[in-house]
mmCIF file of N, CA and C in Angstrom:
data_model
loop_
_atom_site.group_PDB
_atom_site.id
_atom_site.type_symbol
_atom_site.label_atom_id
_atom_site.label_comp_id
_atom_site.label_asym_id
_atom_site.label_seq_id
_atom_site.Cartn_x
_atom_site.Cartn_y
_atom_site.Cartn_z
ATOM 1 N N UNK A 1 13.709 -7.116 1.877
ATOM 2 C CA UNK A 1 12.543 -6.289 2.129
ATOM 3 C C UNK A 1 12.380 -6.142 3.641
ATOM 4 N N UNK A 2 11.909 -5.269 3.962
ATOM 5 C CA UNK A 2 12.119 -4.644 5.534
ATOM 6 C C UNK A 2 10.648 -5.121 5.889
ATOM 7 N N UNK A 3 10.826 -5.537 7.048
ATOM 8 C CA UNK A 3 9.013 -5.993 7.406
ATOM 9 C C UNK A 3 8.538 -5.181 8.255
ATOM 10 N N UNK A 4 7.435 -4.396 8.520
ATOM 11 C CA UNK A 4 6.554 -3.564 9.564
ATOM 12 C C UNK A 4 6.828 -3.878 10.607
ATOM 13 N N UNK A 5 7.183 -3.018 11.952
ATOM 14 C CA UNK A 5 7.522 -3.706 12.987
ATOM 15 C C UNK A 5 6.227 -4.126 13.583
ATOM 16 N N UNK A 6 5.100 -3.365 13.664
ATOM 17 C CA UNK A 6 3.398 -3.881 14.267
ATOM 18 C C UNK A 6 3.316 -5.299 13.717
ATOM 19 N N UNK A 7 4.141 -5.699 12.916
ATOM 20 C CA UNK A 7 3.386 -7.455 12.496
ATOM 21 C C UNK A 7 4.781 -7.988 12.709
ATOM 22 N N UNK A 8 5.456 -7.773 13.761
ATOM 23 C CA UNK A 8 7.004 -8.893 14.090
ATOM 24 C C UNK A 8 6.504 -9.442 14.823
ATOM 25 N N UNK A 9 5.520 -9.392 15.775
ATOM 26 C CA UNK A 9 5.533 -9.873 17.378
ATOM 27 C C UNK A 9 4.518 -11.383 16.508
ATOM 28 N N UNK A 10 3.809 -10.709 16.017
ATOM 29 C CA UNK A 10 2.426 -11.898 15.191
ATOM 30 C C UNK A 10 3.874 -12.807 14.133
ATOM 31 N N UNK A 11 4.376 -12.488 13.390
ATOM 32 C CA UNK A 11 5.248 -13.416 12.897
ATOM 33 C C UNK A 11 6.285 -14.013 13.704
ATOM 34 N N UNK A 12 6.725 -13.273 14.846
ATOM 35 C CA UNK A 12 7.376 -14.573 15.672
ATOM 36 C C UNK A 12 6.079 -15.294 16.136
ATOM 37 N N UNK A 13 5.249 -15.027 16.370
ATOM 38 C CA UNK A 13 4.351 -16.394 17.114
ATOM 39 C C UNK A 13 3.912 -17.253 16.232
ATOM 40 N N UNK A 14 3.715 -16.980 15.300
ATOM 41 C CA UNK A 14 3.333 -17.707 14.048
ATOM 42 C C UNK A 14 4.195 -18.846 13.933
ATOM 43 N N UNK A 15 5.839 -18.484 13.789
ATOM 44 C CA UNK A 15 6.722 -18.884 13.625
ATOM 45 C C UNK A 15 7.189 -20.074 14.666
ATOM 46 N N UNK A 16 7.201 -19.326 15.835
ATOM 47 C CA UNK A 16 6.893 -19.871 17.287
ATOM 48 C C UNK A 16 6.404 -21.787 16.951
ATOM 49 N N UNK A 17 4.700 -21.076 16.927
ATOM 50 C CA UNK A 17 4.015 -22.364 17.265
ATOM 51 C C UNK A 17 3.626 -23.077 16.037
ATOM 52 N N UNK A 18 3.651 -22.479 14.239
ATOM 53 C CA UNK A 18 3.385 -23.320 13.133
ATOM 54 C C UNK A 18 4.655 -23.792 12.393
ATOM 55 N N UNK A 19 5.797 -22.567 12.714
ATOM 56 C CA UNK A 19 7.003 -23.524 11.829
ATOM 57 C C UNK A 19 8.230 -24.646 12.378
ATOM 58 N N UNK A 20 8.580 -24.572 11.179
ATOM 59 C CA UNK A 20 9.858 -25.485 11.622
ATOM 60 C C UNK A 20 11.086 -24.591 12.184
ATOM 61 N N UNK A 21 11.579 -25.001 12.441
ATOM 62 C CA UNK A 21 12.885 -24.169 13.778
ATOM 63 C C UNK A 21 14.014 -23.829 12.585
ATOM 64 N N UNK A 22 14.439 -23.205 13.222
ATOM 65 C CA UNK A 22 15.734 -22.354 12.232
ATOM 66 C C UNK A 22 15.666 -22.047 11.478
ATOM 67 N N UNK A 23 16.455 -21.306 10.752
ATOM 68 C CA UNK A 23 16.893 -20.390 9.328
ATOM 69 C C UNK A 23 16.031 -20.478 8.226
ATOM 70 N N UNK A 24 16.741 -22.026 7.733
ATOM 71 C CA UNK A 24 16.068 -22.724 6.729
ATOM 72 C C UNK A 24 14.488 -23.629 7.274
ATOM 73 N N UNK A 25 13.952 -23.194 8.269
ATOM 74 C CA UNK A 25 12.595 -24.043 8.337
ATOM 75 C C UNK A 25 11.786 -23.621 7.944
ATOM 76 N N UNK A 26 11.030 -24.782 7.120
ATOM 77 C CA UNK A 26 9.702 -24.196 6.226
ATOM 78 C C UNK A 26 8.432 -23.258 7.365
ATOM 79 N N UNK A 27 7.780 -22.057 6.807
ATOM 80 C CA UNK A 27 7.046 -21.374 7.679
ATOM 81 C C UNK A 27 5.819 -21.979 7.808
ATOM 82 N N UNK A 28 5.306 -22.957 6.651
ATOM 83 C CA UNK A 28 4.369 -23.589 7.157
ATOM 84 C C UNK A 28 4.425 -25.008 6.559
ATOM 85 N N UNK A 29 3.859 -26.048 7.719
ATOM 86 C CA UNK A 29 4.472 -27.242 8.071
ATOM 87 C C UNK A 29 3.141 -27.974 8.175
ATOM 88 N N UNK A 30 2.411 -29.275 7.449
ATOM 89 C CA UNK A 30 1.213 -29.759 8.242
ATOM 90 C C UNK A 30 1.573 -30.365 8.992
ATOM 91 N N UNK A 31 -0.011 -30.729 9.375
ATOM 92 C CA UNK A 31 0.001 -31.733 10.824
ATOM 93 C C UNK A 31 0.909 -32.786 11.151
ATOM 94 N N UNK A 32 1.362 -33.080 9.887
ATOM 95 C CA UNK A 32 2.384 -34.569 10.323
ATOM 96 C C UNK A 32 3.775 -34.331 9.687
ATOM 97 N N UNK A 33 3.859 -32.873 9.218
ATOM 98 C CA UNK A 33 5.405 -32.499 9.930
ATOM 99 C C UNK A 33 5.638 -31.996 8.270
ATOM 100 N N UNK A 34 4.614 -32.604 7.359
ATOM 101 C CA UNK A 34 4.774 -32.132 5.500
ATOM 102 C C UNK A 34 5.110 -30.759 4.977
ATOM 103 N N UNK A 35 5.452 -30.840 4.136
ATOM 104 C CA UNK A 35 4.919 -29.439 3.540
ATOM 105 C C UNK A 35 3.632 -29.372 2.869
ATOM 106 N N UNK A 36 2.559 -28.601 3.307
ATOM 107 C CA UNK A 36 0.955 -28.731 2.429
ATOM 108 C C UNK A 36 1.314 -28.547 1.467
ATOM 109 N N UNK A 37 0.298 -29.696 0.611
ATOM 110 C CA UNK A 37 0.347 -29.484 -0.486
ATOM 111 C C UNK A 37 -0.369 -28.429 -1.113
ATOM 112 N N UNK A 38 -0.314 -27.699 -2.804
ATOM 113 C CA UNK A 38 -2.043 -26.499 -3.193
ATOM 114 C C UNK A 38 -2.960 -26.715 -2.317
ATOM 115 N N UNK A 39 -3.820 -28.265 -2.910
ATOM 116 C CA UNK A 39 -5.291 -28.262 -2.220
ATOM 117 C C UNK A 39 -5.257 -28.263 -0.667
ATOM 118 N N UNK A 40 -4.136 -29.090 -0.067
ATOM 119 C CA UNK A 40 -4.297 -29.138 1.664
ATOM 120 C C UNK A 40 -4.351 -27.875 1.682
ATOM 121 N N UNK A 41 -3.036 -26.790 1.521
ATOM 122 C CA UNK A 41 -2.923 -25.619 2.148
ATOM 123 C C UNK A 41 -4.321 -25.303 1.793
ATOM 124 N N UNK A 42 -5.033 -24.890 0.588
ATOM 125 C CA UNK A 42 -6.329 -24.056 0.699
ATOM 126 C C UNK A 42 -7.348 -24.458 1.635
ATOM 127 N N UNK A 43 -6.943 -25.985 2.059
ATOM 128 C CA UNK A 43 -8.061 -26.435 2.755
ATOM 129 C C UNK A 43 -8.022 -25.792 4.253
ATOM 130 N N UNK A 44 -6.562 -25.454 4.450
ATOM 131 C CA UNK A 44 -6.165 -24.896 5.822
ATOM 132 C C UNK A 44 -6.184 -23.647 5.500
ATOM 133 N N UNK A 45 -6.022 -22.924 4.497
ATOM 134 C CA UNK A 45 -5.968 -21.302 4.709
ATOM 135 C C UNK A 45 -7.715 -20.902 4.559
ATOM 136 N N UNK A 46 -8.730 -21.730 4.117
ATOM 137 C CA UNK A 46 -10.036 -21.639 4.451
ATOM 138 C C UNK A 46 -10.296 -21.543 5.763
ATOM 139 N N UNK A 47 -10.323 -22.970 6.669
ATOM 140 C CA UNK A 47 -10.235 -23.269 7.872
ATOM 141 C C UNK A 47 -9.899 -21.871 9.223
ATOM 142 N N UNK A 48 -8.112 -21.536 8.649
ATOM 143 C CA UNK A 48 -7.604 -20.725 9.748
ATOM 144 C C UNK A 48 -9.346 -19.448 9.277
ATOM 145 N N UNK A 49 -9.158 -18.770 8.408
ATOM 146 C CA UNK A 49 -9.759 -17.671 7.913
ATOM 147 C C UNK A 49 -11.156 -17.899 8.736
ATOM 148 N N UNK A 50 -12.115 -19.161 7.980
ATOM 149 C CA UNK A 50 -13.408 -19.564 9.164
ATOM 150 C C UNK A 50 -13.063 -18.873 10.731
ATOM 151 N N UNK A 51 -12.068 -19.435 11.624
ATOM 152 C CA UNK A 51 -11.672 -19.431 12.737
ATOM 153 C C UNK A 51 -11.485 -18.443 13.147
ATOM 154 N N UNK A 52 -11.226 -17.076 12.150
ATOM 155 C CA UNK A 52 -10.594 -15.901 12.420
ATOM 156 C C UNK A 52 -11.904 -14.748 11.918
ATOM 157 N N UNK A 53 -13.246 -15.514 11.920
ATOM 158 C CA UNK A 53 -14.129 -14.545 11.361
ATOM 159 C C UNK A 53 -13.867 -13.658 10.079
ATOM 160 N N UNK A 54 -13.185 -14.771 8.929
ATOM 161 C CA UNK A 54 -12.840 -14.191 8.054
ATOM 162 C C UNK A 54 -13.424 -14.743 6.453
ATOM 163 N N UNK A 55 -14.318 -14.141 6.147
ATOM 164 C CA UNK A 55 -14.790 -14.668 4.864
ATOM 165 C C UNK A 55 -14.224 -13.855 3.471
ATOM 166 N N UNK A 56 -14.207 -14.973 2.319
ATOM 167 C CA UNK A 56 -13.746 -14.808 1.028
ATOM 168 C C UNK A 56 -12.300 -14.370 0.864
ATOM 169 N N UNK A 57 -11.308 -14.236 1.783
ATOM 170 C CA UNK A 57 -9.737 -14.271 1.570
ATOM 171 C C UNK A 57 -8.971 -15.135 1.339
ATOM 172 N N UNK A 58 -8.496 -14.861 -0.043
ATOM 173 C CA UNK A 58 -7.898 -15.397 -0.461
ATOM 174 C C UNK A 58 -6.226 -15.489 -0.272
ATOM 175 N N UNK A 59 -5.169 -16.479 -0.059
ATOM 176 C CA UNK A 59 -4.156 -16.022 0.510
ATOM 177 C C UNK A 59 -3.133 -15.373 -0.274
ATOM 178 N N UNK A 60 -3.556 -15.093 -2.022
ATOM 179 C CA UNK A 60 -2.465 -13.975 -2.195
ATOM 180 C C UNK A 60 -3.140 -12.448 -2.373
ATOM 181 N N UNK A 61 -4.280 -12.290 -1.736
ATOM 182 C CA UNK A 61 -5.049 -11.067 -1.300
ATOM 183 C C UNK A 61 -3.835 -10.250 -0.074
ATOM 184 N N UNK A 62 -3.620 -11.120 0.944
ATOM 185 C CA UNK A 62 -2.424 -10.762 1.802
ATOM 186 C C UNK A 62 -1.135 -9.920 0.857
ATOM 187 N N UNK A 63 -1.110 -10.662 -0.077
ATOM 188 C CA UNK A 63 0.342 -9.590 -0.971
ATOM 189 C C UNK A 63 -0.493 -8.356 -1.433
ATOM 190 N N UNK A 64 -1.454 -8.300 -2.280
ATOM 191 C CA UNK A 64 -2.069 -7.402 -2.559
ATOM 192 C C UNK A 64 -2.510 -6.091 -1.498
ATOM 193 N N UNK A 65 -2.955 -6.376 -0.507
ATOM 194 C CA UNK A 65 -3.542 -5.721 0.674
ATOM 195 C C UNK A 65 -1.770 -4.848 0.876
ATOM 196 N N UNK A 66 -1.402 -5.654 1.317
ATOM 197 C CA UNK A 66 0.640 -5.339 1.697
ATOM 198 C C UNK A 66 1.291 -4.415 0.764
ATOM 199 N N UNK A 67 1.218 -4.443 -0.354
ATOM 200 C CA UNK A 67 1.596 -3.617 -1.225
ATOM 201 C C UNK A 67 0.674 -2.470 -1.435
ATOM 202 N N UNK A 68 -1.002 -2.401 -1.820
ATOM 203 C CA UNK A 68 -1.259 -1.873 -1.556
ATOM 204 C C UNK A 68 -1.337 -0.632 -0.434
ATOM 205 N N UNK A 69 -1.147 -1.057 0.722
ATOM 206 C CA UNK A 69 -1.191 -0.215 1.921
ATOM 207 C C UNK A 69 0.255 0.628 1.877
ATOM 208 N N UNK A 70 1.472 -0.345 0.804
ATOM 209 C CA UNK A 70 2.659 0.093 1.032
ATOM 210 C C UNK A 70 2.736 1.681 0.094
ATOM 211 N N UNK A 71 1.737 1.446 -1.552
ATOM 212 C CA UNK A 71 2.019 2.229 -2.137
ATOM 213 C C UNK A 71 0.918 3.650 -1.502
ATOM 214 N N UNK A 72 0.108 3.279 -0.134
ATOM 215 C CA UNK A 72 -0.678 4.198 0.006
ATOM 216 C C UNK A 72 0.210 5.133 0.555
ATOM 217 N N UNK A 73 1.291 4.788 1.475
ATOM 218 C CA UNK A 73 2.145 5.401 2.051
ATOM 219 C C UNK A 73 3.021 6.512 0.962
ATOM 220 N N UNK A 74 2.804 6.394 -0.228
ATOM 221 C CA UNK A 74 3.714 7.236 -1.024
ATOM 222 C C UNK A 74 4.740 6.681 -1.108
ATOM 223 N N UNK A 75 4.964 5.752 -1.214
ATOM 224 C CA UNK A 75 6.419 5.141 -1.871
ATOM 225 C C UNK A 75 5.880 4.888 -3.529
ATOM 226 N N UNK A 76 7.470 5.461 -3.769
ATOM 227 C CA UNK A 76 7.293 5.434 -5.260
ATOM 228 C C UNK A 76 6.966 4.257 -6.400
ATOM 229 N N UNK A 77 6.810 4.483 -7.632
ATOM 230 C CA UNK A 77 6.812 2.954 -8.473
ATOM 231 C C UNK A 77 8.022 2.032 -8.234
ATOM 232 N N UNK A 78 8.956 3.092 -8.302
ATOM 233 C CA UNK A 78 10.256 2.158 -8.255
ATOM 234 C C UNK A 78 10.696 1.399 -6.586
ATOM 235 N N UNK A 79 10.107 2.320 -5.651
ATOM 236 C CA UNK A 79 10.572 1.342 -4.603
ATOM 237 C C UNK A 79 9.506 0.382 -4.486
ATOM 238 N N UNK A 80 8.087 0.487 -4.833
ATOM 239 C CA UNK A 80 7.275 -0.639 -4.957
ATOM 240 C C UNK A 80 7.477 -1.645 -5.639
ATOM 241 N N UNK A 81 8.426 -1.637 -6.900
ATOM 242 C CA UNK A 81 8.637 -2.241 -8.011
ATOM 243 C C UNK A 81 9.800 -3.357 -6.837
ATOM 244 N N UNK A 82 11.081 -2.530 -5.979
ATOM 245 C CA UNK A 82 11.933 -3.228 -5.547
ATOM 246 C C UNK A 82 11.124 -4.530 -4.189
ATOM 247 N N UNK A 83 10.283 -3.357 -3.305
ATOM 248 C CA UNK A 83 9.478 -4.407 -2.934
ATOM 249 C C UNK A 83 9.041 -5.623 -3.341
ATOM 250 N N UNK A 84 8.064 -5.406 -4.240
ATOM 251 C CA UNK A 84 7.425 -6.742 -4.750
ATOM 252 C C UNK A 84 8.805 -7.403 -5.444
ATOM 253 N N UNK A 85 9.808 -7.231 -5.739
ATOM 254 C CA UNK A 85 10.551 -7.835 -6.847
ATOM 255 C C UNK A 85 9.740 -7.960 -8.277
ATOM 256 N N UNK A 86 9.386 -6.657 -8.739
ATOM 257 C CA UNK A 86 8.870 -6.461 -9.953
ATOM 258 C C UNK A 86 10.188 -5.608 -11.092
ATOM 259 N N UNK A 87 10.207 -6.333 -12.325
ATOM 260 C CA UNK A 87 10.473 -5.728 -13.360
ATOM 261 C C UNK A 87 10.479 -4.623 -13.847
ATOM 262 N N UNK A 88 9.378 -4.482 -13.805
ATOM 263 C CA UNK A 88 8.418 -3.596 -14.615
ATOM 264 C C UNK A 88 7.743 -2.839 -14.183
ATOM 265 N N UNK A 89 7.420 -1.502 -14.153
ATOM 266 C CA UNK A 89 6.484 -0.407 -13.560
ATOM 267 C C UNK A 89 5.211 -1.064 -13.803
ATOM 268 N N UNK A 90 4.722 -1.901 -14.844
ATOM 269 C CA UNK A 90 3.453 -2.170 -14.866
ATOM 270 C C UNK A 90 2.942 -2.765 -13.883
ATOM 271 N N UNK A 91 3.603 -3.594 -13.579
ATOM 272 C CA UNK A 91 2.761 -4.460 -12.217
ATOM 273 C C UNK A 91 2.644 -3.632 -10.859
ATOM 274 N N UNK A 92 3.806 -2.957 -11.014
ATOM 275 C CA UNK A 92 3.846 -2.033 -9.801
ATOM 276 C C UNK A 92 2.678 -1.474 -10.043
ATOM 277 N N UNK A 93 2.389 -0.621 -10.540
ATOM 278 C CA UNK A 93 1.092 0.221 -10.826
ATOM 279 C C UNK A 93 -0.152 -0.147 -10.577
ATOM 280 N N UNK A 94 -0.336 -1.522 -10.642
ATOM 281 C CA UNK A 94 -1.554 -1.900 -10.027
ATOM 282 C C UNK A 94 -1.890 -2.047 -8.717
ATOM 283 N N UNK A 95 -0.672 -2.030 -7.995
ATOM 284 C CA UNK A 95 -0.948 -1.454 -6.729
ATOM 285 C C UNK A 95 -1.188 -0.147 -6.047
ATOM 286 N N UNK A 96 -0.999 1.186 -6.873
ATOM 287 C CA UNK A 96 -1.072 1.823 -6.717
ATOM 288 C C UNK A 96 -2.744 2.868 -6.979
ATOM 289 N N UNK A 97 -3.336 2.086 -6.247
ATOM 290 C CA UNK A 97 -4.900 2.365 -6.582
ATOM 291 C C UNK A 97 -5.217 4.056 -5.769
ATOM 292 N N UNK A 98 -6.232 4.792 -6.079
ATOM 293 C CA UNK A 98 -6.666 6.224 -6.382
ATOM 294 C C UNK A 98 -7.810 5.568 -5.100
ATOM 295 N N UNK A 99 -7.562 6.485 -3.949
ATOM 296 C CA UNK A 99 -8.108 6.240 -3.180
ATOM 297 C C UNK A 99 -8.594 8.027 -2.262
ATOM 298 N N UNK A 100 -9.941 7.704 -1.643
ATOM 299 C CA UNK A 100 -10.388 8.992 -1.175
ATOM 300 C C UNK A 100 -9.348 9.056 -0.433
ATOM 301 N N UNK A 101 -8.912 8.888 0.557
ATOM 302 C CA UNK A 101 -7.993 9.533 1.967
ATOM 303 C C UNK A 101 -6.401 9.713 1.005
ATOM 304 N N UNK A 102 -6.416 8.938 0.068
ATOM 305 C CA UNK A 102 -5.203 9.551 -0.394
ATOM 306 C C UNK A 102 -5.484 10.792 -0.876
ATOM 307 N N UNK A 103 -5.798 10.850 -2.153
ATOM 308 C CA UNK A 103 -6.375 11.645 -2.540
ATOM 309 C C UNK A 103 -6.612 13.118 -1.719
ATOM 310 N N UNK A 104 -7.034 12.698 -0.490
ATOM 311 C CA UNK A 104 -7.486 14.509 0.745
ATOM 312 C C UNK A 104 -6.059 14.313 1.052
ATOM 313 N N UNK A 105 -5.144 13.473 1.065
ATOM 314 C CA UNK A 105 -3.990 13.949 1.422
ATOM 315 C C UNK A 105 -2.749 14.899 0.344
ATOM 316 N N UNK A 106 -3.457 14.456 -0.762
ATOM 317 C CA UNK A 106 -2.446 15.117 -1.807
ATOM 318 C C UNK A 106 -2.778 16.332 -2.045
ATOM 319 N N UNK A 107 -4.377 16.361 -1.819
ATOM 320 C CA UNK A 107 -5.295 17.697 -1.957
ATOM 321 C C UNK A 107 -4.454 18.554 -1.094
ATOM 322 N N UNK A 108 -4.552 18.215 0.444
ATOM 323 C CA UNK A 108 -3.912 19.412 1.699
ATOM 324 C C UNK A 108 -2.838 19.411 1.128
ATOM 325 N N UNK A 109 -2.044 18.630 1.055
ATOM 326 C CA UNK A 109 -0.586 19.289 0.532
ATOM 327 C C UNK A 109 -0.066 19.615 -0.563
ATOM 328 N N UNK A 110 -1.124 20.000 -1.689
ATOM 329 C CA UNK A 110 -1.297 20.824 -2.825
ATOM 330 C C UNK A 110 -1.961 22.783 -2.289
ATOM 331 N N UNK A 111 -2.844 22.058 -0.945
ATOM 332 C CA UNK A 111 -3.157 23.629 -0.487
ATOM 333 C C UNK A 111 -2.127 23.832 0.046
ATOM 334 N N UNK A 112 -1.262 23.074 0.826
ATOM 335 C CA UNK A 112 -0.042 23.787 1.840
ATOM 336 C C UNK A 112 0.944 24.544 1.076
ATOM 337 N N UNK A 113 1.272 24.223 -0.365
ATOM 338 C CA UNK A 113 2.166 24.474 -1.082
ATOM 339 C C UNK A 113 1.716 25.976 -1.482
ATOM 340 N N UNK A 114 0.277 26.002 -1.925
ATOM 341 C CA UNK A 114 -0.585 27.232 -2.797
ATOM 342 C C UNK A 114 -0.224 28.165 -1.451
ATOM 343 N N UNK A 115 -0.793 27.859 0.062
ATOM 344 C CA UNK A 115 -0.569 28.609 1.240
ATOM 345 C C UNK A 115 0.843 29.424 1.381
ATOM 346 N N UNK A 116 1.867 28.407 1.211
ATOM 347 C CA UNK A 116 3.018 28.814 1.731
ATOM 348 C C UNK A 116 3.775 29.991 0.035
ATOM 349 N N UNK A 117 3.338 29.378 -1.035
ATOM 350 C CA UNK A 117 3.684 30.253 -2.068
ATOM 351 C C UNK A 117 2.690 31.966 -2.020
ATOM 352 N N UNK A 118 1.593 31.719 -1.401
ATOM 353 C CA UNK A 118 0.949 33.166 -1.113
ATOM 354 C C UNK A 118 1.640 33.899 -0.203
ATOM 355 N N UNK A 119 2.162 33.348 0.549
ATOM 356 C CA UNK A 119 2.827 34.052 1.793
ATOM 357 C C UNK A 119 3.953 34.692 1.506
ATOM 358 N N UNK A 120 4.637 33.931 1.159
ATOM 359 C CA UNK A 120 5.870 34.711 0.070
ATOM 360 C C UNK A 120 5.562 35.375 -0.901
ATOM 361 N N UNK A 121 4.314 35.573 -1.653
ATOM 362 C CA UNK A 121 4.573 36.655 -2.380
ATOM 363 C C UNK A 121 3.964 37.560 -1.482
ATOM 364 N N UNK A 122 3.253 37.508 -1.065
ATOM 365 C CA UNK A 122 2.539 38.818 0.009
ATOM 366 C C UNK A 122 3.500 39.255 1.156
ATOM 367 N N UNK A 123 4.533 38.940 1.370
ATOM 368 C CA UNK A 123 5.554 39.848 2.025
ATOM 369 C C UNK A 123 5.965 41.276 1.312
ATOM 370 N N UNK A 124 5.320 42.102 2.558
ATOM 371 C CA UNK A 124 5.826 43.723 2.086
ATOM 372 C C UNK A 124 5.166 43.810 1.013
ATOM 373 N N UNK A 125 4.231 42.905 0.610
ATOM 374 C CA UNK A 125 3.546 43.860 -1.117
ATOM 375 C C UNK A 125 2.364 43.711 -0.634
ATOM 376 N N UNK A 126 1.677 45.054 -1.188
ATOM 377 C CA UNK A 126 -0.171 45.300 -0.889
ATOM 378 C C UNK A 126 -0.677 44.686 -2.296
ATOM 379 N N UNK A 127 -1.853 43.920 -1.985
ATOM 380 C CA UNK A 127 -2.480 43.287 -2.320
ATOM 381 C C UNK A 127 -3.484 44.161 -3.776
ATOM 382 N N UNK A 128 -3.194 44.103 -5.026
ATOM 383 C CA UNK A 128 -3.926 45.062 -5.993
ATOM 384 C C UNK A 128 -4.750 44.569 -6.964
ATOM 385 N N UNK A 129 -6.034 44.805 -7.013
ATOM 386 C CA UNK A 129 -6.955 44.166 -7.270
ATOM 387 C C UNK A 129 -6.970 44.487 -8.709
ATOM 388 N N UNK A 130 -6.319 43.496 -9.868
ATOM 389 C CA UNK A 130 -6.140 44.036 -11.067
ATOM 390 C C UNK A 130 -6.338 42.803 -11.813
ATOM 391 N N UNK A 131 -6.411 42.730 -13.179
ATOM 392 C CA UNK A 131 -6.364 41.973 -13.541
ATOM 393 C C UNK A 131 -5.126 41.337 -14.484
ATOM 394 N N UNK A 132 -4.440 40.147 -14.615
ATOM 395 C CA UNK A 132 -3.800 39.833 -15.137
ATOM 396 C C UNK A 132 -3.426 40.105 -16.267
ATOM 397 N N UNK A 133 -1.422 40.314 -16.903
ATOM 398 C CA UNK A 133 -1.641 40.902 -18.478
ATOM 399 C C UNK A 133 -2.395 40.031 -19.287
ATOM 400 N N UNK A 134 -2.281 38.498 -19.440
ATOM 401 C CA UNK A 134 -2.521 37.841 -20.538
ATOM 402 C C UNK A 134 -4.154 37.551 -19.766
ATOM 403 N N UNK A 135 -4.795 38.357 -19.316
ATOM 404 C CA UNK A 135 -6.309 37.964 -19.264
ATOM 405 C C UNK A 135 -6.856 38.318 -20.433
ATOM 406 N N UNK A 136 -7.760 37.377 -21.358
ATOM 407 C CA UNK A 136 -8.452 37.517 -22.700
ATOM 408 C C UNK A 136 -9.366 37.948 -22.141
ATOM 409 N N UNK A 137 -9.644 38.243 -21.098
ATOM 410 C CA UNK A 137 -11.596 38.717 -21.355
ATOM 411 C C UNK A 137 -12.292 37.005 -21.344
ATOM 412 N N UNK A 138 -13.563 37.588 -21.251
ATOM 413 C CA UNK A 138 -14.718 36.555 -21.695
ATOM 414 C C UNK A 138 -14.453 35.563 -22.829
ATOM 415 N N UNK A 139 -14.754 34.469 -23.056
ATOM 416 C CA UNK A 139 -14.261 33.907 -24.357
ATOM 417 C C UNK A 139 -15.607 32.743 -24.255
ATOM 418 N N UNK A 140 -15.962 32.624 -25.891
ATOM 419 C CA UNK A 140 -17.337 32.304 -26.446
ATOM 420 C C UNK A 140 -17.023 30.480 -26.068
ATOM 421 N N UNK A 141 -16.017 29.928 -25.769
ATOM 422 C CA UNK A 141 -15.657 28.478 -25.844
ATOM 423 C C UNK A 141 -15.245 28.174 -24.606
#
């Protein structure tokens, strides 16, 4: 999986000053060199979050947020699916949440399409104010 380049500089420092060195070093390490355990780590991923003016985050909110933002970009089910290492379109899909700014974006480029298909037909043809063959008229339903 390819990582954002805006968050390399924050994961080398991370890396830098919380992990263990090389390849194989764990990314996060406690105070006396362990691997946290569940409860330690939550006790530290509370802590950092406090420190960072950050209330109610939870640390697999971070995957969620990540994927989310990934499927806002328009990447498809299936490359979201390869992202996360998902199976299944289903899980993918729940990242793929219906959002206003998406949404005005699919809108404009549903008008750009309607724009650019008017233009082409209105080359060299005058515009005739008629009505369509298969127009029914008024209809009671």
């Amino acid at each position: 999986m390819s990582i954002p380049t805006a968050i390399v500089p924050d994961i080398r420092e991370h890396l830098k000053r919380y992990a263990e060195p090389g390849a194989d070093g764990r990314v996060f390490i406690g105070a006396k060199g362990a691997t946290p355990r569940r409860n330690h780590f939550n006790r530290l991923w509370r802590t950092a979050c406090t420190l960072a003016g950050i209330k109610g985050l939870h640390f697999h909110d971070l995957r969620h947020t990540g994927n989310t933002l990934a499927a806002s970009t328009g990447a498809s089910t299936r490359e979201l699916m390869a992202r996360m290492g998902h199976s299944t379109a289903r899980a993918a899909l729940i990242y793929q949440h219906a959002s206003a700014e998406r949404d005005r974006l699919i809108a404009d480029a549903v008008s750009g399409l309607v724009d650019k298909g008017r233009k082409k037909r209105g080359k060299g043809k005058k515009k005739k104010d008629r009505k369509p063959k298969e127009h029914a008229g008024d209809t009671t339903d």
